[in-house]
XYZ file of C-alpha atoms in Angstrom:
622
model
C 60.737 39.521 26.877
C 62.980 41.261 24.065
C 62.100 44.974 23.024
C 61.013 43.790 19.806
C 58.028 41.342 21.503
C 57.003 43.904 23.898
C 56.898 46.699 21.343
C 54.263 44.599 19.079
C 52.135 43.945 22.458
C 51.763 47.841 22.662
C 51.455 48.308 18.626
C 48.079 48.652 17.208
C 49.308 46.339 13.992
C 49.479 43.511 16.265
C 47.660 43.819 19.828
C 44.079 43.501 18.526
C 45.111 40.789 16.501
C 47.091 38.776 19.446
C 43.863 39.343 21.772
C 41.560 38.459 18.829
C 43.078 35.025 18.339
C 44.253 34.506 22.088
C 40.088 34.757 22.991
C 39.557 32.455 19.926
C 41.678 29.882 21.239
C 40.534 30.445 24.819
C 36.772 30.209 24.114
C 37.139 26.535 21.523
C 38.757 25.195 24.798
C 36.261 26.496 27.061
C 33.488 25.309 25.234
C 34.830 22.117 24.310
C 36.062 20.833 27.386
C 32.925 22.312 29.612
C 30.856 20.273 27.167
C 32.690 16.854 27.619
C 32.836 17.278 31.517
C 29.096 17.654 31.338
C 28.879 14.738 29.468
C 31.220 12.639 31.451
C 29.065 13.425 34.778
C 25.883 13.695 33.040
C 22.943 10.956 34.144
C 21.966 8.198 32.091
C 18.777 9.762 31.113
C 20.223 12.910 30.111
C 21.680 11.494 26.779
C 20.396 10.098 24.020
C 23.322 8.107 23.212
C 26.439 6.677 25.406
C 28.923 9.245 27.063
C 31.919 7.270 25.535
C 30.182 7.791 21.945
C 29.233 11.072 22.532
C 33.212 12.295 23.400
C 34.541 10.397 20.316
C 31.666 11.980 18.214
C 32.531 15.181 19.779
C 36.276 14.549 19.044
C 35.391 13.831 15.440
C 33.186 16.566 14.691
C 35.638 19.009 16.025
C 38.191 17.953 13.457
C 36.061 17.213 10.372
C 35.368 21.060 9.165
C 39.237 21.203 8.849
C 38.968 18.849 5.982
C 35.712 20.163 4.975
C 36.552 23.965 4.955
C 40.064 24.685 5.210
C 40.560 24.997 1.551
C 37.338 27.476 0.873
C 38.889 29.622 3.715
C 42.057 29.766 2.239
C 40.435 31.301 -0.835
C 38.353 33.551 0.648
C 41.287 35.045 3.034
C 43.349 35.410 -0.293
C 40.535 37.152 -2.311
C 39.068 39.474 0.602
C 40.400 42.336 2.842
C 41.482 40.402 5.825
C 40.362 42.669 8.858
C 36.601 42.577 7.552
C 36.743 38.993 6.866
C 38.112 38.203 10.486
C 35.151 40.284 11.775
C 32.705 38.389 10.130
C 34.452 35.240 11.391
C 34.062 36.675 14.879
C 30.307 37.523 14.630
C 29.480 33.867 13.647
C 31.406 32.983 16.931
C 29.204 35.141 18.739
C 25.804 33.803 17.095
C 27.208 30.550 17.776
C 28.111 30.825 21.147
C 24.352 32.694 21.613
C 22.904 29.251 20.768
C 25.440 27.505 23.140
C 24.622 29.170 26.138
C 20.798 28.485 25.398
C 21.952 24.677 24.951
C 23.744 24.954 28.027
C 20.685 25.929 29.948
C 18.323 23.426 28.361
C 20.981 20.571 28.683
C 20.404 20.129 24.886
C 23.557 17.932 24.292
C 22.733 16.982 21.049
C 22.422 20.879 19.877
C 25.398 21.139 21.548
C 27.256 18.308 19.728
C 26.186 19.624 16.371
C 27.330 23.525 17.637
C 30.858 21.839 18.400
C 30.968 21.105 14.657
C 30.084 25.054 13.982
C 33.043 25.949 16.263
C 35.535 23.866 14.251
C 34.027 25.117 11.014
C 34.758 28.867 12.509
C 38.356 28.016 13.645
C 38.832 26.490 10.155
C 37.652 29.419 8.600
C 40.055 31.490 10.742
C 43.036 29.655 10.601
C 44.120 30.748 7.071
C 43.379 34.083 7.668
C 45.277 34.447 11.107
C 48.622 33.234 9.631
C 48.086 35.006 6.385
C 47.515 38.734 8.006
C 50.729 38.550 10.238
C 53.009 39.304 7.023
C 51.053 42.002 5.839
C 50.866 44.020 9.610
C 54.644 43.274 10.277
C 57.736 44.346 9.051
C 60.247 41.208 8.266
C 62.288 41.708 11.362
C 58.969 41.506 13.559
C 57.545 38.321 11.965
C 59.577 36.015 14.399
C 58.429 37.608 17.128
C 55.003 37.935 16.091
C 54.731 34.142 15.529
C 56.427 33.655 18.811
C 53.696 35.361 20.292
C 51.029 33.539 18.776
C 52.349 30.669 19.466
C 52.701 31.821 23.338
C 49.249 33.372 23.143
C 47.945 30.034 21.866
C 49.120 27.372 24.366
C 48.373 29.555 27.012
C 45.043 30.231 25.890
C 44.604 26.508 25.496
C 45.954 25.880 29.097
C 43.730 28.677 30.855
C 40.607 27.404 28.730
C 40.867 24.110 29.848
C 41.313 24.866 33.580
C 38.356 27.380 33.397
C 36.420 24.450 32.283
C 37.387 22.373 35.149
C 36.363 25.029 37.497
C 33.224 25.731 35.739
C 32.360 22.238 35.565
C 32.699 21.858 39.540
C 30.794 25.002 40.741
C 27.132 25.323 41.385
C 25.019 26.627 38.322
C 27.647 25.620 36.108
C 25.219 25.532 33.336
C 24.482 29.296 33.417
C 28.236 30.313 34.454
C 29.182 28.038 31.269
C 26.493 29.762 29.246
C 27.856 33.179 30.232
C 31.220 32.637 29.722
C 31.447 31.360 26.260
C 29.151 34.359 25.197
C 31.176 36.887 27.074
C 34.519 35.511 25.510
C 33.109 35.417 22.410
C 31.919 39.035 22.718
C 35.339 40.096 23.818
C 36.978 38.557 20.877
C 34.778 40.156 17.945
C 35.509 43.710 20.003
C 39.229 43.357 19.955
C 38.750 42.153 16.220
C 37.006 45.567 15.290
C 40.487 47.285 16.359
C 42.546 45.250 13.710
C 43.850 47.374 10.725
C 42.846 46.851 7.282
C 44.702 44.289 5.401
C 44.111 44.530 1.377
C 43.153 41.295 -0.124
C 46.567 39.904 -1.766
C 44.738 38.301 -4.613
C 41.426 40.341 -5.012
C 40.691 39.044 -8.752
C 40.483 35.646 -7.566
C 36.824 33.738 -7.723
C 35.424 32.298 -5.068
C 33.101 28.958 -5.842
C 31.831 26.694 -3.511
C 33.141 23.680 -4.904
C 35.426 22.004 -1.609
C 36.589 18.760 -3.378
C 38.091 20.679 -5.938
C 39.511 23.689 -3.844
C 40.853 20.915 -1.315
C 42.855 19.437 -4.516
C 44.086 22.828 -5.998
C 45.080 24.074 -2.205
C 46.955 20.674 -1.664
C 48.607 21.199 -5.229
C 49.726 24.521 -4.467
C 51.481 23.185 -1.458
C 53.167 20.669 -3.191
C 54.720 23.054 -5.869
C 57.340 24.496 -3.845
C 59.357 21.546 -2.045
C 60.404 23.679 0.746
C 56.751 24.810 1.522
C 55.777 21.243 1.388
C 58.663 19.659 3.693
C 57.767 22.631 6.106
C 54.288 21.699 6.182
C 54.558 18.186 6.883
C 57.299 19.069 9.593
C 54.693 21.471 11.146
C 52.151 18.735 11.061
C 54.601 16.242 12.980
C 54.712 18.737 15.786
C 50.940 18.518 15.849
C 50.956 14.885 15.494
C 53.013 14.365 18.693
C 51.285 17.312 20.635
C 47.781 15.654 20.190
C 49.436 12.148 21.336
C 50.781 13.398 24.331
C 47.811 15.889 25.159
C 45.346 13.328 24.521
C 47.159 10.404 26.841
C 48.131 12.735 29.933
C 44.600 11.967 31.691
C 45.455 7.871 31.809
C 48.957 8.636 32.232
C 48.757 10.536 35.189
C 45.924 8.370 36.717
C 47.312 4.900 36.162
C 50.976 5.379 35.859
C 51.667 8.472 38.299
C 48.468 8.020 40.238
C 47.633 11.183 40.253
C 43.818 13.022 40.373
C 42.198 15.789 38.101
C 44.419 18.378 39.520
C 47.756 16.600 38.387
C 46.466 16.504 34.904
C 46.216 20.023 34.940
C 49.397 20.569 36.235
C 51.305 18.321 33.554
C 49.127 20.278 30.865
C 50.461 23.515 32.612
C 54.129 22.221 32.293
C 53.785 21.117 28.744
C 51.776 24.567 27.826
C 54.099 27.098 29.817
C 56.941 25.194 28.299
C 55.986 25.728 24.713
C 55.446 29.729 25.722
C 58.663 29.825 27.250
C 60.330 28.153 24.098
C 58.374 30.407 21.491
C 60.053 33.279 23.104
C 63.329 32.013 23.859
C 63.462 31.017 20.049
C 62.758 34.312 19.255
C 65.562 35.699 21.562
C 68.185 33.138 20.396
C 67.642 33.710 16.743
C 67.641 37.579 17.037
C 63.992 38.111 15.709
C 65.122 36.230 12.605
C 64.766 32.756 10.692
C 67.045 30.564 12.215
C 66.406 27.231 10.765
C 69.824 25.514 12.305
C 67.864 25.841 15.815
C 64.647 23.281 14.363
C 66.892 20.178 14.514
C 68.610 20.884 17.740
C 64.744 21.482 19.125
C 63.661 18.107 17.367
C 66.533 16.243 19.134
C 65.713 17.974 22.549
C 62.113 16.727 21.885
C 63.109 13.573 21.700
C 65.570 13.517 24.652
C 63.161 14.906 27.098
C 60.216 12.781 25.637
C 62.433 10.131 26.328
C 63.199 11.666 30.085
C 59.250 11.433 30.232
C 58.635 8.100 29.202
C 61.336 6.567 31.344
C 60.637 9.148 34.348
C 58.031 6.687 35.868
C 58.834 5.833 39.320
C 58.954 2.485 40.497
C 57.017 2.846 43.603
C 54.542 5.700 44.220
C 51.730 5.485 46.529
C 48.409 4.290 44.821
C 46.521 7.670 45.390
C 47.791 11.127 45.608
C 46.396 14.263 46.270
C 47.197 17.648 44.279
C 49.547 18.941 46.664
C 51.348 15.275 47.544
C 51.484 14.737 43.704
C 53.754 18.033 42.833
C 55.310 17.578 46.022
C 56.799 13.878 45.328
C 60.603 14.436 44.616
C 60.822 11.191 42.775
C 58.430 12.926 40.143
C 60.320 15.843 39.585
C 62.510 14.831 37.053
C 59.579 13.837 35.059
C 58.193 17.173 35.528
C 61.502 18.889 34.787
C 61.626 16.276 31.345
C 57.947 17.277 30.504
C 58.660 21.267 31.004
C 61.789 20.879 28.629
C 59.720 19.072 26.009
C 57.630 22.007 26.091
C 60.240 24.225 25.838
C 61.709 21.941 22.577
C 58.297 22.331 20.912
C 58.009 25.986 21.067
C 61.924 26.654 19.849
C 60.965 23.770 16.942
C 57.427 25.427 15.698
C 58.303 29.116 15.685
C 60.846 29.192 12.802
C 58.821 26.760 10.779
C 55.682 28.974 10.807
C 57.428 31.765 9.899
C 59.438 30.352 6.890
C 56.078 29.046 5.681
C 54.925 32.650 6.134
C 57.654 34.283 4.107
C 58.199 31.509 1.622
C 54.462 31.467 0.368
C 53.518 33.672 -2.421
C 51.416 36.793 -1.112
C 48.457 35.793 -3.390
C 48.468 32.033 -2.369
C 49.384 32.485 1.414
C 46.241 31.952 2.961
C 45.885 28.828 0.801
C 49.134 27.355 1.753
C 48.296 27.873 5.539
C 44.969 26.685 4.496
C 46.721 23.157 3.297
C 48.842 23.293 6.445
C 45.549 22.843 8.315
C 44.377 20.074 6.393
C 47.789 18.195 6.922
C 47.360 19.047 10.588
C 44.178 17.649 10.878
C 45.242 14.507 8.855
C 48.071 14.340 11.096
C 46.237 14.369 14.392
C 43.723 11.687 13.064
C 46.865 9.439 12.331
C 48.016 10.149 15.879
C 44.726 8.526 17.308
C 44.940 5.559 15.043
C 48.322 4.777 16.402
C 47.289 5.041 19.831
C 44.656 2.833 18.983
C 46.879 0.555 17.625
C 49.877 0.689 20.096
C 47.720 0.808 23.486
C 44.568 -1.493 22.149
C 45.687 -4.115 19.924
C 49.484 -4.532 20.879
C 48.688 -3.908 24.460
C 51.526 -1.802 25.073
C 52.023 0.852 27.911
C 51.417 4.762 27.497
C 55.002 5.152 28.328
C 55.898 2.454 25.570
C 53.920 4.665 23.086
C 55.824 7.897 24.434
C 59.271 5.914 23.964
C 58.210 5.050 20.433
C 57.325 8.761 19.806
C 60.924 9.459 21.077
C 62.177 7.182 18.644
C 60.413 8.030 15.554
C 61.289 11.900 16.155
C 64.530 10.936 16.637
C 64.923 9.621 13.031
C 63.275 13.331 12.044
C 65.660 14.763 13.767
C 68.635 13.292 11.755
C 66.640 13.923 8.936
C 66.575 17.519 9.482
C 70.184 17.649 10.326
C 71.031 16.062 7.240
C 68.951 18.789 5.216
C 70.324 21.580 7.399
C 73.616 20.594 8.608
C 75.477 24.132 7.773
C 72.990 26.546 9.451
C 72.674 23.831 12.221
C 76.205 23.890 12.878
C 76.590 27.649 12.402
C 73.816 28.288 15.063
C 75.991 25.875 17.407
C 79.399 28.075 16.848
C 77.516 31.155 17.043
C 76.043 30.320 20.592
C 79.460 29.228 21.594
C 80.995 32.391 20.078
C 78.509 34.069 22.193
C 79.477 32.389 25.428
C 83.122 33.736 24.622
C 82.127 37.420 23.425
C 79.906 40.026 24.253
C 79.013 40.401 20.705
C 77.227 43.986 19.404
C 76.321 44.506 15.836
C 75.748 47.674 14.104
C 74.214 48.618 10.979
C 73.809 45.032 9.651
C 70.590 46.241 7.637
C 72.941 47.256 4.966
C 73.539 43.527 4.455
C 70.888 42.991 1.415
C 68.146 40.483 2.216
C 68.126 39.254 -1.094
C 70.491 39.555 -4.067
C 74.266 39.179 -4.609
C 76.623 40.966 -2.650
C 80.444 40.983 -1.919
C 81.519 41.567 1.599
C 85.094 42.810 2.594
C 86.373 42.266 5.882
C 89.570 43.027 7.960
C 91.069 39.639 9.157
C 92.298 39.049 12.882
C 91.299 35.739 14.238
C 90.676 32.366 13.080
C 86.974 32.992 14.394
C 86.409 36.036 11.960
C 84.436 33.918 9.326
C 81.967 32.470 11.866
C 81.643 35.903 13.744
C 80.455 37.042 10.383
C 78.398 34.270 9.540
C 76.435 34.960 12.684
C 75.722 38.340 12.056
C 73.972 37.507 8.790
C 70.456 35.917 8.505
C 71.742 34.669 4.794
C 74.217 32.150 3.949
C 77.753 33.601 3.150
C 80.093 31.719 0.974
C 83.791 32.636 2.039
C 86.754 32.658 -0.017
C 89.319 30.597 1.856
C 92.943 29.426 1.778
C 92.872 26.131 0.053
C 94.970 24.070 2.570
C 92.178 24.540 5.002
C 89.610 23.205 2.581
C 91.553 19.862 2.252
C 91.762 19.071 5.963
C 89.627 15.468 6.202
C 87.557 16.162 9.219
C 86.276 19.678 8.045
C 86.339 19.558 4.445
C 82.921 17.977 3.787
C 81.298 20.490 6.102
C 83.306 23.414 4.201
C 81.961 21.890 0.897
C 78.454 21.942 2.095
C 78.921 25.487 3.341
C 80.151 26.421 -0.242
C 83.380 27.879 0.886
C 85.440 28.845 -2.112
C 89.176 27.735 -2.146
C 92.043 29.929 -3.391
C 95.824 29.650 -3.124
C 98.172 32.543 -3.908
C 100.583 30.191 -4.898
C 99.024 28.454 -7.624
C 97.274 30.467 -10.231
C 94.776 27.655 -11.396
C 93.417 27.841 -7.992
C 93.071 31.850 -8.375
C 91.525 31.610 -11.742
C 88.885 29.174 -10.583
C 88.429 30.973 -7.453
C 87.691 34.275 -9.562
C 85.080 32.316 -11.765
C 83.309 31.084 -8.522
C 83.195 34.395 -7.135
C 81.677 35.886 -9.976
C 79.158 33.188 -10.567
C 78.035 32.981 -6.628
C 77.369 36.924 -7.030
C 75.357 36.366 -10.303
C 73.112 34.148 -8.808
C 72.001 36.224 -6.217
C 74.435 34.984 -2.991
C 77.043 36.569 -0.611
C 80.425 36.307 -0.802
C 82.687 37.354 1.508
C 86.693 37.828 1.007
C 89.217 38.673 3.590
C 91.345 40.710 1.134
C 94.632 40.822 3.374
C 95.229 37.210 2.708
C 95.964 36.467 6.077
C 95.679 36.933 10.055
C 96.936 40.492 10.738
C 100.301 40.251 12.820
C 99.798 43.645 14.783
C 95.853 44.293 14.765
C 95.989 46.821 12.060
C 94.852 46.082 8.875
C 97.364 45.182 6.179
C 97.460 45.850 2.186
C 94.678 44.319 0.209
C 95.743 41.771 -2.200
C 95.692 42.934 -6.110
C 93.162 40.145 -7.061
C 90.701 42.089 -5.296
C 90.656 44.696 -8.330
C 89.781 41.793 -10.754
C 86.819 40.829 -8.705
C 85.086 44.032 -8.125
C 85.795 44.765 -11.838
C 83.899 42.119 -13.144
C 80.735 42.487 -10.803
C 78.099 44.782 -10.816
C 77.133 43.415 -7.239
C 77.172 45.787 -4.524
C 80.075 45.954 -2.161
C 79.667 45.712 1.448
C 82.485 47.197 3.974
C 82.661 45.317 7.282
C 84.609 45.807 10.120
C 85.483 43.619 13.169
C 86.334 45.304 16.280
C 87.941 44.257 19.488
C 89.153 40.962 18.327
C 92.815 41.744 18.550
C 94.092 40.077 21.725
C 91.659 37.533 21.230
C 93.237 33.802 21.714
C 92.439 33.237 18.329
C 94.473 36.328 17.047
C 98.521 36.883 16.505
C 98.849 38.945 19.360
C 101.391 36.426 20.939
C 103.117 36.044 17.635
C 101.103 32.723 16.720
C 97.279 31.851 17.253
C 95.791 29.627 19.737
C 99.137 29.999 21.810
C 99.374 29.579 25.500
C 96.156 29.867 28.062
C 93.509 32.086 26.993
C 93.507 35.248 29.363
C 90.600 37.234 28.519
C 86.770 35.896 28.409
C 83.339 37.536 27.418
C 85.790 40.408 25.961
C 83.401 43.003 24.390
C 83.487 42.915 20.270
C 81.544 44.474 17.683
C 80.352 43.714 14.136
C 79.385 46.979 11.993
C 78.246 46.843 8.056
C 79.068 50.356 5.962
C 76.332 51.205 3.130
C 76.934 49.802 -0.118
C 79.538 51.277 -2.515
C 80.217 51.361 -5.749
C 81.792 48.253 -7.142
C 84.303 50.151 -9.845
C 86.245 51.301 -6.808
C 90.283 50.145 -6.270
C 91.144 47.813 -3.571
C 93.229 50.885 -2.395
C 89.980 52.803 -1.874
C 87.983 49.801 -0.057
C 90.801 49.253 2.398
C 90.453 52.855 3.275
C 86.804 52.183 3.581
C 87.096 49.711 5.943
C 89.960 51.153 7.996
C 87.542 54.246 8.571
C 85.039 51.863 9.324
C 86.854 50.171 11.946
C 88.270 53.353 13.503
C 91.245 52.919 16.272
C 89.637 49.963 18.115
C 91.527 46.884 17.282
């Protein structure tokens, strides 16, 4: 666990909220799964309807409130102070669970079915305010870590709640234990919510009127106004489509194809949930607590790869019945277990950047309504996943592994689409990971790089990897000014064009003028532009004279100029310390290097003064 995540878990800005949402997800699953287990093993005279009909009604009634009330809850979350609204929602949960306790003790299953609808309503009310609160309580550099912890807590709560439901249902006096458990957990969630700091309303002048249909239509319209938000919502909903399909099919998949018992089902659920928790935390670590969209297509590819491993990993010959100990010690099943764990890891890495992007991208006074739209889409996609399973398994008579294989193939198409939309971010992330394998990279004072608006970055030039190292250091895309000869190479030309590289050639005045125009336009449009003013790789590790063209650039822009220094790169395989770069056999591995930024300086300084700034920033460490 990183320092940022551990510090959040000890902060009042986050910890009470985290405990509140954890207990909420935990109680949902304790109540729902305990009720379904009671129904599945109830005697015929205890139910007014068949157990199969009851279970299907329960699934529908729990998800129905997300269609009915999500939009209204989004409006309320934007209009009201959020911590107080959360306390009211958690008090509603306490009231519902008080009635549920009576229902468990008296075996009033139809009343419990109604209460399941009310718990779904409570969850629909909590969803928008839960995610809209985070950007108000956390700093931008903490938001990624906060979402990683939320997803970790949510899936662990789902797992623990499901496991506890199984334990409760199998104990004597299960009704009384279930009654006490759901009420105690609800009270714990309410008490935790009392310590959540105030989060002022973001749209206090907005009027709330109980018009669910028109509010739903308006909420969906808000989500569609920004194409990035709408696309992100659809991708997140696709994740819940896959998750719902896998979780729904685990019991029958385990029983009919792996010949396991109820304990084996819990084991698969544990692997999947722990995988998502680990993937969420790993995503935060790999992305260095910032949104790294290049990770999303790679995680999506991982979902397809390990989903295929799950579908194809069923051994040909297994004992007809296995107890739990035999199940987990059967070595033929271990590749399938690994695939399932890594499927969860890929899912966690897939979902966390998308939730963070949605929170940052949405306008503050509409953020909760955007989350409400997400909840509506999530519910819709989960219903579609159930319909797909019915068509594939019942009408087409396919097997569950066939369904898993179909899911992996469809998801592969989603991964290709994401790679098409984010090729540069993905390539940058991959190359940055490779650079971290080759070097021990340390970053200093990168907060001087602006989070928005244009800026001109000037840096010393030591190796062919300099642009990659700098690109990995910045959370924003940087447009590099590059020698025109490299931009004409057939293999890398399309990539450089998508990356916005600005070509320049000192021997052709036309390309110089065109480059100056592109640089000025990019800065005016609020983009980051990086120039290596020396114009070539250093031949001795020292900083050479800056080209005169830099004077014209800094005189024609009002954008801030950010000096940047690369340290420790001299002697690298990609530097000219042997006379020519990439010569011979690499002789150093995991060398320590450093990237340091300085505060912005006035754009009117001369190139000679800028060279002095960069030289002082770099110091004696070549």
